[in-house]
Short mmCIF file of C-alpha atoms in Angstrom, two decimals:
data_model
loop_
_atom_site.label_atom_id
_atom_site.label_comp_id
_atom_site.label_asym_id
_atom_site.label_seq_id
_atom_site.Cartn_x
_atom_site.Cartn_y
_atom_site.Cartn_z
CA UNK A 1 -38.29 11.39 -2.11
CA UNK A 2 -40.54 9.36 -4.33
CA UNK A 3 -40.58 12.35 -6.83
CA UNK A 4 -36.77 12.06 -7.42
CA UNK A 5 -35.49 13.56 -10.50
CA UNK A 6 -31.68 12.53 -11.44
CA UNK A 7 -29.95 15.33 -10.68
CA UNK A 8 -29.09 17.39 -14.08
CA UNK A 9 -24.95 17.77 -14.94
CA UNK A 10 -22.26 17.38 -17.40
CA UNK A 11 -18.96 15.98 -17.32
CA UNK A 12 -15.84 18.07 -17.69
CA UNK A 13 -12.00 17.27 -18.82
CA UNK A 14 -9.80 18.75 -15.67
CA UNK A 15 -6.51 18.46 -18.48
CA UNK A 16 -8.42 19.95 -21.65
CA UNK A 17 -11.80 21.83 -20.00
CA UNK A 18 -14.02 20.01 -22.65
CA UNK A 19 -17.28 19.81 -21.31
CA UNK A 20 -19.55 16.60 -22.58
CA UNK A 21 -22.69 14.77 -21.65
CA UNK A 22 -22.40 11.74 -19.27
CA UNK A 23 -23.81 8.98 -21.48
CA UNK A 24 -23.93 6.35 -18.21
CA UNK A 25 -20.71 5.18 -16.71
CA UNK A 26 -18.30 7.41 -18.11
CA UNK A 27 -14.93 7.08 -16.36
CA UNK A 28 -12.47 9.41 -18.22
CA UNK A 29 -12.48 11.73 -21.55
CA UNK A 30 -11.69 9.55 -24.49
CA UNK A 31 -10.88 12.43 -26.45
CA UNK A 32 -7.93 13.43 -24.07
CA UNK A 33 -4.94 12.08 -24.82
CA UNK A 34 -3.37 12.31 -21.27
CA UNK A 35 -4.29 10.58 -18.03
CA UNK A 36 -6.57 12.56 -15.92
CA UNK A 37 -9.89 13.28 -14.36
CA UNK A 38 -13.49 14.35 -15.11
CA UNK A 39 -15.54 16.29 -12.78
CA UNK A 40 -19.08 16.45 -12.99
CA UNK A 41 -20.73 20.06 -13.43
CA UNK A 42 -23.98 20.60 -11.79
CA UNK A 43 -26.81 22.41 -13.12
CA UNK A 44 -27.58 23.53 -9.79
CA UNK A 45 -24.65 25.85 -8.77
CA UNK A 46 -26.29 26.90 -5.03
CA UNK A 47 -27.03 23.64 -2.72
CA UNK A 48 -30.42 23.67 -1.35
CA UNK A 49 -29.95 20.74 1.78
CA UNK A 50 -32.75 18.54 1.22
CA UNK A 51 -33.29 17.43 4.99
CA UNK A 52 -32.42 14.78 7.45
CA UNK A 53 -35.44 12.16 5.95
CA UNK A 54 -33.06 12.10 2.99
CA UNK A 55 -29.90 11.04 4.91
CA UNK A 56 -27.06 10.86 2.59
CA UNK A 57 -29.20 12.44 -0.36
CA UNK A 58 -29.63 15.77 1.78
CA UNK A 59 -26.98 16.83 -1.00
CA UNK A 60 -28.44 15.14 -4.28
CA UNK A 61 -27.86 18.65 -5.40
CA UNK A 62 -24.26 17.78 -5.81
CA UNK A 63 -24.57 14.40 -6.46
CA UNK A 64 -24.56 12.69 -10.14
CA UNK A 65 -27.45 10.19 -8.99
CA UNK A 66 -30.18 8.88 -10.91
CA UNK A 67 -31.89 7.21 -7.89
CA UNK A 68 -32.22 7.37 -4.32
CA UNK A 69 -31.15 4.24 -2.25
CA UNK A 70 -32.59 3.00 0.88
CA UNK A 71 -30.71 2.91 4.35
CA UNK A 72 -28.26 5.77 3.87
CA UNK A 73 -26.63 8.05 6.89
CA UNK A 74 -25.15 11.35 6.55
CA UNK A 75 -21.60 12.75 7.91
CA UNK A 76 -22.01 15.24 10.75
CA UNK A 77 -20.53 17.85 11.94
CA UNK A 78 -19.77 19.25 15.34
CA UNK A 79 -17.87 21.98 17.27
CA UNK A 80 -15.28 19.89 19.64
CA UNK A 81 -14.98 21.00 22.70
CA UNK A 82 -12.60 18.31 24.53
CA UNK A 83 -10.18 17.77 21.91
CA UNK A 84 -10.53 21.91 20.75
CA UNK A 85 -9.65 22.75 24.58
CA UNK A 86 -6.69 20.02 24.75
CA UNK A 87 -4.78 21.59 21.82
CA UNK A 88 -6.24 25.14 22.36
CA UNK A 89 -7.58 25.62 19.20
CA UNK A 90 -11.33 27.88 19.25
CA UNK A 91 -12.39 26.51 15.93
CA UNK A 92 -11.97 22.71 15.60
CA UNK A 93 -14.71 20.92 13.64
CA UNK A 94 -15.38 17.86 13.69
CA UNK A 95 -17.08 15.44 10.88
CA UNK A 96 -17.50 12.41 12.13
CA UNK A 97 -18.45 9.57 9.80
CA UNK A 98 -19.47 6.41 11.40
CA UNK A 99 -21.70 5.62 14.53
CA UNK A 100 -22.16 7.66 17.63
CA UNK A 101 -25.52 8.12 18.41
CA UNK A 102 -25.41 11.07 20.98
CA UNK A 103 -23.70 12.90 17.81
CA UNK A 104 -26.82 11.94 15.64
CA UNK A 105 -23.84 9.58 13.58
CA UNK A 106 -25.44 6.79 12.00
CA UNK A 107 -23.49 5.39 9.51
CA UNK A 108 -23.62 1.35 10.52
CA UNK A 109 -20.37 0.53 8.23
CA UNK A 110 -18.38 3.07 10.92
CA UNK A 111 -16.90 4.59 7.59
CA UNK A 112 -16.82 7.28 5.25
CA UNK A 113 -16.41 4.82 2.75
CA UNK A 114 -20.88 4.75 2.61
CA UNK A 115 -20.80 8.10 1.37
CA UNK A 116 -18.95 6.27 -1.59
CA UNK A 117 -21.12 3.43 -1.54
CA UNK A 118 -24.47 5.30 -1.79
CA UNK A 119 -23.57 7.74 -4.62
CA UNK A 120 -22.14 5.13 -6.40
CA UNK A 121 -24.51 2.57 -6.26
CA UNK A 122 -27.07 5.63 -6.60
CA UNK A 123 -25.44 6.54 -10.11
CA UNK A 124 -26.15 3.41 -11.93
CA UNK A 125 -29.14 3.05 -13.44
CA UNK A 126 -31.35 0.48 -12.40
CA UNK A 127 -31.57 -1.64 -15.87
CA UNK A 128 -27.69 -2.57 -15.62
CA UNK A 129 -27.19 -5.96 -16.21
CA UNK A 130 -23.42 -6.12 -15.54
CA UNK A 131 -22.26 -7.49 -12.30
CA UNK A 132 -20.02 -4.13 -10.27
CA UNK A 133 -16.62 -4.62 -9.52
CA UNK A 134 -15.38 -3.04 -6.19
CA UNK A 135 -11.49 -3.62 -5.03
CA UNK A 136 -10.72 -2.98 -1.68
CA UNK A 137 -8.79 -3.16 1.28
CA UNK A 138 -11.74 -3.40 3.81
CA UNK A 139 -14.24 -0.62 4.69
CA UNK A 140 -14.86 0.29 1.40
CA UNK A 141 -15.75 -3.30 0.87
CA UNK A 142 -18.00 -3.16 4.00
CA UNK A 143 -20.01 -0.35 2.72
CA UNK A 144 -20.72 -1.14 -1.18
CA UNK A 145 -21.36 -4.80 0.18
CA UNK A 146 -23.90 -2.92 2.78
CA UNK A 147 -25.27 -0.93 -0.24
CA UNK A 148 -25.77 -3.48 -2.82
CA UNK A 149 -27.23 -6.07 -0.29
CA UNK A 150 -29.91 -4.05 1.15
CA UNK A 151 -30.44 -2.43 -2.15
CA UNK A 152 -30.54 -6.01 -4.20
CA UNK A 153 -27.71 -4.71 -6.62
CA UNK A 154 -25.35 -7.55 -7.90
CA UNK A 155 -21.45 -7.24 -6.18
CA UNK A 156 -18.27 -8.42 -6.48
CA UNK A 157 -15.96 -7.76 -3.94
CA UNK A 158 -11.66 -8.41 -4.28
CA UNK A 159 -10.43 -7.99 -0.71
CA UNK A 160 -6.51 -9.21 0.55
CA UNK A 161 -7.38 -12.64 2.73
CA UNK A 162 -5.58 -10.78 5.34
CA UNK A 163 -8.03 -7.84 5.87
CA UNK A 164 -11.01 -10.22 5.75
CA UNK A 165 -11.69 -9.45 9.68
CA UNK A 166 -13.06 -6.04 8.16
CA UNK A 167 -15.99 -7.85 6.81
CA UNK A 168 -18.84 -7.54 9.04
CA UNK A 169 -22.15 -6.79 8.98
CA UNK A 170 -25.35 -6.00 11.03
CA UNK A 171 -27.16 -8.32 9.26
CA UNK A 172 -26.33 -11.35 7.07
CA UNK A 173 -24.97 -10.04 3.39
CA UNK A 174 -28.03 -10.96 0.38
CA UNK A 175 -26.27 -13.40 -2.04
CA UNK A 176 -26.13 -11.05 -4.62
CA UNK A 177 -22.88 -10.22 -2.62
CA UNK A 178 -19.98 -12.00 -3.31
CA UNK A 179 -16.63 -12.18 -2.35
CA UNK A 180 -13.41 -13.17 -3.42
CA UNK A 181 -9.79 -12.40 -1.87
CA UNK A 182 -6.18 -12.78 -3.01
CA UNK A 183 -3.93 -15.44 -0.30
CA UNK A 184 -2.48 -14.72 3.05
CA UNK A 185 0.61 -12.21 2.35
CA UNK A 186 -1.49 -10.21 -0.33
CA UNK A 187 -2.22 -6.87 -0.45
CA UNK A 188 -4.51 -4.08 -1.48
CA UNK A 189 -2.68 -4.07 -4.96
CA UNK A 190 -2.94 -7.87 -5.36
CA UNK A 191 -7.08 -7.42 -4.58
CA UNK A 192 -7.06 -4.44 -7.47
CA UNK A 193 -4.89 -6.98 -9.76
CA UNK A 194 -7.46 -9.71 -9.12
CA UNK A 195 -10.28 -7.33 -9.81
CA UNK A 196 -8.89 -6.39 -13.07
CA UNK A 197 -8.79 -10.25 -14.24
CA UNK A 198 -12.23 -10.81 -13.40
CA UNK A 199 -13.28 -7.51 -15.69
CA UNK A 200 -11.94 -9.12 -18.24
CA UNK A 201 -15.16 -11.31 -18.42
CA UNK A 202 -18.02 -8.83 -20.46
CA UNK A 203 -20.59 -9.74 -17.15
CA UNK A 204 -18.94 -7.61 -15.05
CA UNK A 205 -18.27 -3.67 -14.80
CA UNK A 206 -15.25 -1.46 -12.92
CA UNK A 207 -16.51 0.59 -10.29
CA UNK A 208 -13.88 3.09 -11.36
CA UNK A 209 -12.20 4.29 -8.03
CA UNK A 210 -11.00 7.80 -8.36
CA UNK A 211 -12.24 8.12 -11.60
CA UNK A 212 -15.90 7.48 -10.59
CA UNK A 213 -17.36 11.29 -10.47
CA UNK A 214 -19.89 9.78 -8.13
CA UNK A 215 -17.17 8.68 -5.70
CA UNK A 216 -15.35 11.59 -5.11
CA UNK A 217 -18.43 13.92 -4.84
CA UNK A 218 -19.67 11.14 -2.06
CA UNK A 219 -16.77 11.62 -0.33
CA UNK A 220 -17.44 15.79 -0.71
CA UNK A 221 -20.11 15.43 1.45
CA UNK A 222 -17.85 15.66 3.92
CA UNK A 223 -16.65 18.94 3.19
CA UNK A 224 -20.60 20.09 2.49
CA UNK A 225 -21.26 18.80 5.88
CA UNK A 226 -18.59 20.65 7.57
CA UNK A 227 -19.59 24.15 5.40
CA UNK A 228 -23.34 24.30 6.19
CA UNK A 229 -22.93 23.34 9.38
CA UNK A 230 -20.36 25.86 10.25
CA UNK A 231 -21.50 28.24 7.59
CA UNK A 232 -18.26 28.70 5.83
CA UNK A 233 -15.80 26.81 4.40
CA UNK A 234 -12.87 25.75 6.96
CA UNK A 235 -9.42 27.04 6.68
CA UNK A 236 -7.49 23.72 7.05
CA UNK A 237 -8.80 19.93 6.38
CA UNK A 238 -7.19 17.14 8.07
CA UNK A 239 -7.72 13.96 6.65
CA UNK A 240 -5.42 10.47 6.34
CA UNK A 241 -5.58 9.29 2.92
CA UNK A 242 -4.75 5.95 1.30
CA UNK A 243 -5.62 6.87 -2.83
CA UNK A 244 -6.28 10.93 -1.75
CA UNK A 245 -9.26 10.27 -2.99
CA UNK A 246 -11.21 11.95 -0.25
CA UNK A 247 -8.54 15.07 -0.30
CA UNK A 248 -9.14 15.65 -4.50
CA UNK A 249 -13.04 15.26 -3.41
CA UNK A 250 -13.00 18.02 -0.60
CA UNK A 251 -10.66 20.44 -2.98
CA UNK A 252 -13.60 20.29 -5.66
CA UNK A 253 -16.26 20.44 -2.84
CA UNK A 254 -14.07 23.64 -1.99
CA UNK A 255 -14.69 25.27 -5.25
CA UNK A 256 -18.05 24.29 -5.86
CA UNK A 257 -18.79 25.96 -2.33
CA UNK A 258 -16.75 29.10 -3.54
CA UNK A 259 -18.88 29.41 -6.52
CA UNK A 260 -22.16 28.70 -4.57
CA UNK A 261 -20.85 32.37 -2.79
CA UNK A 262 -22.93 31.49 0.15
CA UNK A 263 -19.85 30.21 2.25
CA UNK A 264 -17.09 32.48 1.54
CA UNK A 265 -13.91 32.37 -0.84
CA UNK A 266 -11.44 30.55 1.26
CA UNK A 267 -9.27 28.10 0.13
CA UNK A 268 -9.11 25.52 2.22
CA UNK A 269 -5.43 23.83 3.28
CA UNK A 270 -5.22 20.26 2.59
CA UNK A 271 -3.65 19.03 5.56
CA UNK A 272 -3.38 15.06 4.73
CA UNK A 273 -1.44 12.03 6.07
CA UNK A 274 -0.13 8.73 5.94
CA UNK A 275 0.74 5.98 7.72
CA UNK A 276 4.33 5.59 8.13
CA UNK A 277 6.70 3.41 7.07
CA UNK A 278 3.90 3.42 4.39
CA UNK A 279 4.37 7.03 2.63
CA UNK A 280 4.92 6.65 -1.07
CA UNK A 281 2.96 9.68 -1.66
CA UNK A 282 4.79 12.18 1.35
CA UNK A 283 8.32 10.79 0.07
CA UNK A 284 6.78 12.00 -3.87
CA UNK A 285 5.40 15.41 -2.57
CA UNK A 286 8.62 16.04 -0.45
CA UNK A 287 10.95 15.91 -3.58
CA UNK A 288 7.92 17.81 -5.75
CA UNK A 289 7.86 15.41 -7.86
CA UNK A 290 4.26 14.62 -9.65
CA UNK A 291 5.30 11.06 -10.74
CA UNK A 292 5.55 8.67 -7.78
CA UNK A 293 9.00 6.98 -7.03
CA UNK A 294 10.08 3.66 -7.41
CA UNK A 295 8.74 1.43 -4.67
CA UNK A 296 9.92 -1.86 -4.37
CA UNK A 297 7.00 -4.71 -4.68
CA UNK A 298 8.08 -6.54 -1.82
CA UNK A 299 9.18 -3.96 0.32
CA UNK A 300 6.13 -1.62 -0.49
CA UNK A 301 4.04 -5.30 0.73
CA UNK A 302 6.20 -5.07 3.82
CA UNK A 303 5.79 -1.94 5.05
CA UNK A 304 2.20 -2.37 4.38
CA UNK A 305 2.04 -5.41 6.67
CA UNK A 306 3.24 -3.07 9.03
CA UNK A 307 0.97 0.07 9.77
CA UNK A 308 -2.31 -0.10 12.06
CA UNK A 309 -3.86 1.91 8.97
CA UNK A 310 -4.13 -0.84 6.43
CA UNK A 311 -6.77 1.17 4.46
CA UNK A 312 -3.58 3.19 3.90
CA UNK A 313 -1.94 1.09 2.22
CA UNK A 314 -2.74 1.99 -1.61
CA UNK A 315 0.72 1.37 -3.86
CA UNK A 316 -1.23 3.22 -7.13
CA UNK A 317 -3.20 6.01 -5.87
CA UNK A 318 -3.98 9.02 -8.16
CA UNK A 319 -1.67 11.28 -6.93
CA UNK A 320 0.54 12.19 -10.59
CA UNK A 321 -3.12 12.72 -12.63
CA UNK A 322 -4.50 15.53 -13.81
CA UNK A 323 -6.72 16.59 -11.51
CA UNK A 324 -5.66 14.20 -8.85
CA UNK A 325 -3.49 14.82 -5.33
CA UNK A 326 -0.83 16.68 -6.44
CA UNK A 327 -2.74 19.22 -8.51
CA UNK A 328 -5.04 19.47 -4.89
CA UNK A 329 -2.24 19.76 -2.86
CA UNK A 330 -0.67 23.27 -5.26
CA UNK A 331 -3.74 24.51 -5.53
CA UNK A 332 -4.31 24.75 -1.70
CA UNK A 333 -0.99 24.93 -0.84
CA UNK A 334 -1.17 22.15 0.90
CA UNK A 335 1.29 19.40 3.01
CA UNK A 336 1.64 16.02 3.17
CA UNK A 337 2.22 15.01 6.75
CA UNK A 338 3.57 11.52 8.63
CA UNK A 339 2.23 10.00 12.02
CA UNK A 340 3.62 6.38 13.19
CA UNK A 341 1.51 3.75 14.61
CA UNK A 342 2.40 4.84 18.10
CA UNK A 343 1.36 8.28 17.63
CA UNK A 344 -1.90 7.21 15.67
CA UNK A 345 -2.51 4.78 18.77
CA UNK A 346 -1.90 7.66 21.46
CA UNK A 347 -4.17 9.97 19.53
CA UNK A 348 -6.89 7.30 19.53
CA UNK A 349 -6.73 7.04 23.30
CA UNK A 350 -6.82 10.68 23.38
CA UNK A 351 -9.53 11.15 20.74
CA UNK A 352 -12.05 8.70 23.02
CA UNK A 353 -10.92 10.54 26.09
CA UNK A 354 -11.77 13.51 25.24
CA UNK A 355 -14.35 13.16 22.29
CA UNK A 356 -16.52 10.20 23.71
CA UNK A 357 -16.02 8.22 20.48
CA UNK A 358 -13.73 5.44 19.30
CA UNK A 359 -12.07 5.86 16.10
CA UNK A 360 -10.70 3.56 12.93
CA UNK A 361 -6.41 3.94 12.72
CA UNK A 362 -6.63 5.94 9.85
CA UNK A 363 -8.98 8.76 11.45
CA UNK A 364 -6.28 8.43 14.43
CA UNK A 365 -3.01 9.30 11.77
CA UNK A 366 -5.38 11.91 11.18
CA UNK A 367 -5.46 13.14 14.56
CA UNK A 368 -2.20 12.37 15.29
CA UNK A 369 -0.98 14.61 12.40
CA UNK A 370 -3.48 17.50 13.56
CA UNK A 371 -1.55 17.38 17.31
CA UNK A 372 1.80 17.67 15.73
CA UNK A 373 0.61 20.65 13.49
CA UNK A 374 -0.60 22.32 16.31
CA UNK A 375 2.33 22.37 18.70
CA UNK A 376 4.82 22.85 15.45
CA UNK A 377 2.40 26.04 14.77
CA UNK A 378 1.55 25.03 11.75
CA UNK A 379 -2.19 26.15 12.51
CA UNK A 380 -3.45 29.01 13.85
CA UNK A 381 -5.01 28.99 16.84
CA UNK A 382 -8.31 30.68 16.10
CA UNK A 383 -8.40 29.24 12.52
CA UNK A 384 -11.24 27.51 11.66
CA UNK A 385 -10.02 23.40 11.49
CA UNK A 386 -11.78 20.52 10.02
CA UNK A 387 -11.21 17.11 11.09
CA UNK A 388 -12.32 14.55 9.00
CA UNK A 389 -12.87 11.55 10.93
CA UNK A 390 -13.30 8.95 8.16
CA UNK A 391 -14.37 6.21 10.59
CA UNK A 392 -15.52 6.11 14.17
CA UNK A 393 -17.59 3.85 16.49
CA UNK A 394 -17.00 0.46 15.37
CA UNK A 395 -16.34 -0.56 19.24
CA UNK A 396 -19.39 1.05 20.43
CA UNK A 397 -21.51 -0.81 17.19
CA UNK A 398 -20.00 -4.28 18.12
CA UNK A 399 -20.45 -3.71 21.54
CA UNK A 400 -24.38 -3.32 21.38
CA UNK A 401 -24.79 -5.60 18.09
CA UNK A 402 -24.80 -9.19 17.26
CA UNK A 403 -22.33 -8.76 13.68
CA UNK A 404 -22.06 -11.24 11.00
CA UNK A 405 -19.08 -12.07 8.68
CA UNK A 406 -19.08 -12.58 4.82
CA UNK A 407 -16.68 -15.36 3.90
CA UNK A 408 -15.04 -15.50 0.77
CA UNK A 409 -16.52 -17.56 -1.71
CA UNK A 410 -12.98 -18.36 -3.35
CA UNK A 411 -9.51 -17.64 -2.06
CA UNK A 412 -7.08 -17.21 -4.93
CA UNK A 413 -2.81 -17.74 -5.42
CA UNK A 414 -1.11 -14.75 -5.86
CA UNK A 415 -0.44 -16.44 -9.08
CA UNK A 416 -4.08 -17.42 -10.45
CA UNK A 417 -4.48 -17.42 -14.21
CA UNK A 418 -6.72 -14.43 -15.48
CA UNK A 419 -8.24 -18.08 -17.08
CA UNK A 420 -9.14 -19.43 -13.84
CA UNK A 421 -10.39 -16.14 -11.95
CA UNK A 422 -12.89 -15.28 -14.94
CA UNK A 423 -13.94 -18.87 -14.95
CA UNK A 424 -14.65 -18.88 -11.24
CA UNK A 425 -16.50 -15.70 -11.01
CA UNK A 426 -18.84 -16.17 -13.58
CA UNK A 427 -19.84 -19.63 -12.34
CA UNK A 428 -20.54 -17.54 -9.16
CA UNK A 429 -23.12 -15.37 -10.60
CA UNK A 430 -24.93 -17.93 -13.19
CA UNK A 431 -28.38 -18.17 -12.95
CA UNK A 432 -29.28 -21.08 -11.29
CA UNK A 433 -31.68 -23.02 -12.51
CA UNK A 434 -33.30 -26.49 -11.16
CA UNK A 435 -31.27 -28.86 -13.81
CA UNK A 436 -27.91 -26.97 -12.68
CA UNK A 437 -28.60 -26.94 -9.17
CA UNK A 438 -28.14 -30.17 -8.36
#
């Protein structure tokens, strides 16, 4: 690992095809004159695994790092056999991100959202003097704060004061970390909005969400997990998706692998879900419409308050852009499914039953949704299935760990002045020095 060469790719236009050098954080095309996505290219079209003393990095191959971070798990896959027998499928996979150590799991966060966190983190250089910006609704908070603590990179987190439960730790957070949140009665939104105030200051830098390459092709690892380990690529992935962030990410894993030719040609059917009353993206994809429908503020804030899922709970996800959910979802002839909190909370109970594992609410809507396919024969029953279990084991971690919080350092009004939030943050990370100590 100490030999680590970045990994050689370009950047490509998904609207226009232009192909163009990554010159460091490039989010989008600035050439295209439409919203839409980049993808990265890689130099390397066949992926060579690297092994399991690389964790995450196993698939640098595919990854647009520059360096290789410390502390870093990768997904796994298994064949079920509880859960397979159950709903008499021959062929369910499961990926299971999070911790379960008889599966080898070992991801501390108990989310897929590391996978983010470590090619992410892992594409910056290491001379970037700009504070990074991460939004989020909880685990994806958990994991870059993870990252960037162990790893000594400076963070700023925007999290809703309501989801702030989903901030702990195995170890106390390095104060490089720090976190802000929007008031009681906020949501994921409100974070993102007081995210985008605080960029306004030049100290800090977006993260970029879906329009990070490095993000989605974290998330892919999924996908690469589930291919090598099976040795083709699956037929239909299940996933529950806030943003469909993951979903774009395993559609592009799915062609890379194609191209690679060592896996097959199949096109995998995106299979993804949300959280209902909480489905602005199933009511969109259900009238085939690529724009998203009007959502009231307060009603879309209400419904959120309302699913088990909150990680679900994304009001601007990149569904309409080129590139982004929709485009996944034609490609792969895919379907948007629906599972309430009662069926996500059955499945759970199932899922530990029979599996041996405790799972996050979103990887149960998941499940849920996979149960309903099944006995609506929507599946076949020797088709090869992938489950992606974005987060699992968080009982079983708390239960044999002392955890430790990370408090906000300032709780803002829905209503804060962009003024006021740049003001505080920056104060935040000044360099303190003995005459402004005291």
């Amino acid at each position: 690992m100490e030999n680590f060469k970045a990994t050689e790719y370009t950047l490509k236009c998904v609207a226009t095809e232009r192909e163009f050098e990554d010159t460091g954080w490039v989010l989008e095309d600035k050439e295209c004159t439409e919203p839409s996505l980049v993808r990265a290219i890689y130099a390397k079209k066949k992926l060579e695994l690297k092994g399991e003393d690389y964790g995450f990095y196993t698939f640098c191959d595919w990854l647009p790092v520059r360096r290789l971070l410390k502390g870093s798990a990768a997904p796994v896959t298994y064949r079920s056999e509880g859960l397979a027998k159950h709903l008499g499928l021959k062929n369910l996979y499961i990926t299971l991100n999070g911790y379960s150590p008889k599966h080898g799991a070992k991801m501390s966060t108990c989310s897929f959202k590391e996978t983010e966190a470590y090619s992410v983190c892992g594409r910056m250089g290491e001379d970037e003097k700009r504070v990074l910006v991460v939004a989020s609704a909880g685990n994806t908070a958990r994991a870059f704060a993870k990252v960037c603590s162990e790893n000594n990179i400076p963070l700023l987190l925007s999290v809703p004061a309501d989801n702030l439960s989903a901030l702990w730790f195995e170890k106390p957070i390095n104060p490089c970390v720090k976190l802000i949140a929007c008031e009681k009665g906020g949501d994921y939104f409100d974070a993102i909005h007081l995210s985008d105030m605080a960029l306004k200051s030049p100290k800090f830098h977006a993260e970029g969400g879906a329009k990070n390459v490095a993000r989605r092709d974290g998330m892919a690892t999924t996908v690469l997990s589930a291919a090598t380990t099976i040795g083709r690529i699956p037929d239909y992935y299940f996933q529950a998706v806030g943003s469909g962030t993951g979903a774009i990410a395993a559609w592009e894993a799915n062609m890379r692998l194609i191209e690679d030719g060592g896996y097959g040609d199949t096109v995998m059917k995106l299979m993804v879900s949300q959280n209902a009353p909480f489905v602005p993206m199933y009511d969109a994809w259900r009238a085939d419409s690529r724009a998203m429908l009007p959502y009231d503020a307060d009603k879309a804030r209400r419904d959120a308050g309302i699913i088990d899922a909150k990680v679900l709970s994304n009001r601007k996800p990149p569904y309409p852009i080129k590139g982004g959910l929709y485009d996944a979802l034609k490609a792969t002839n895919g379907e948007i499914l629906v599972a309430t909190n009662a069926q996500a909370r059955k499945a759970a109970k199932l899922f530990e039953e029979l599996e041996g594992v405790d799972i996050h609410p979103a990887a149960a809507v998941a499940t849920a949704t996979l149960i309903k396919a099944v006995q609506d024969g929507k599946v076949e029953k020797d088709a090869t299935i992938m489950l992606n279990i974005t987060g699992a084991g968080e009982q079983a971690f708390k239960a044999s760990h002392e955890v430790y919080e990370l408090k906000p350092t300032k709780v803002f009004a829905l209503n804060a002045t962009e003024e006021q939030v740049i003001k505080a943050v920056e104060e935040m990370f000044a360099e303190k020095t003995p005459e402004n100590e005291n």
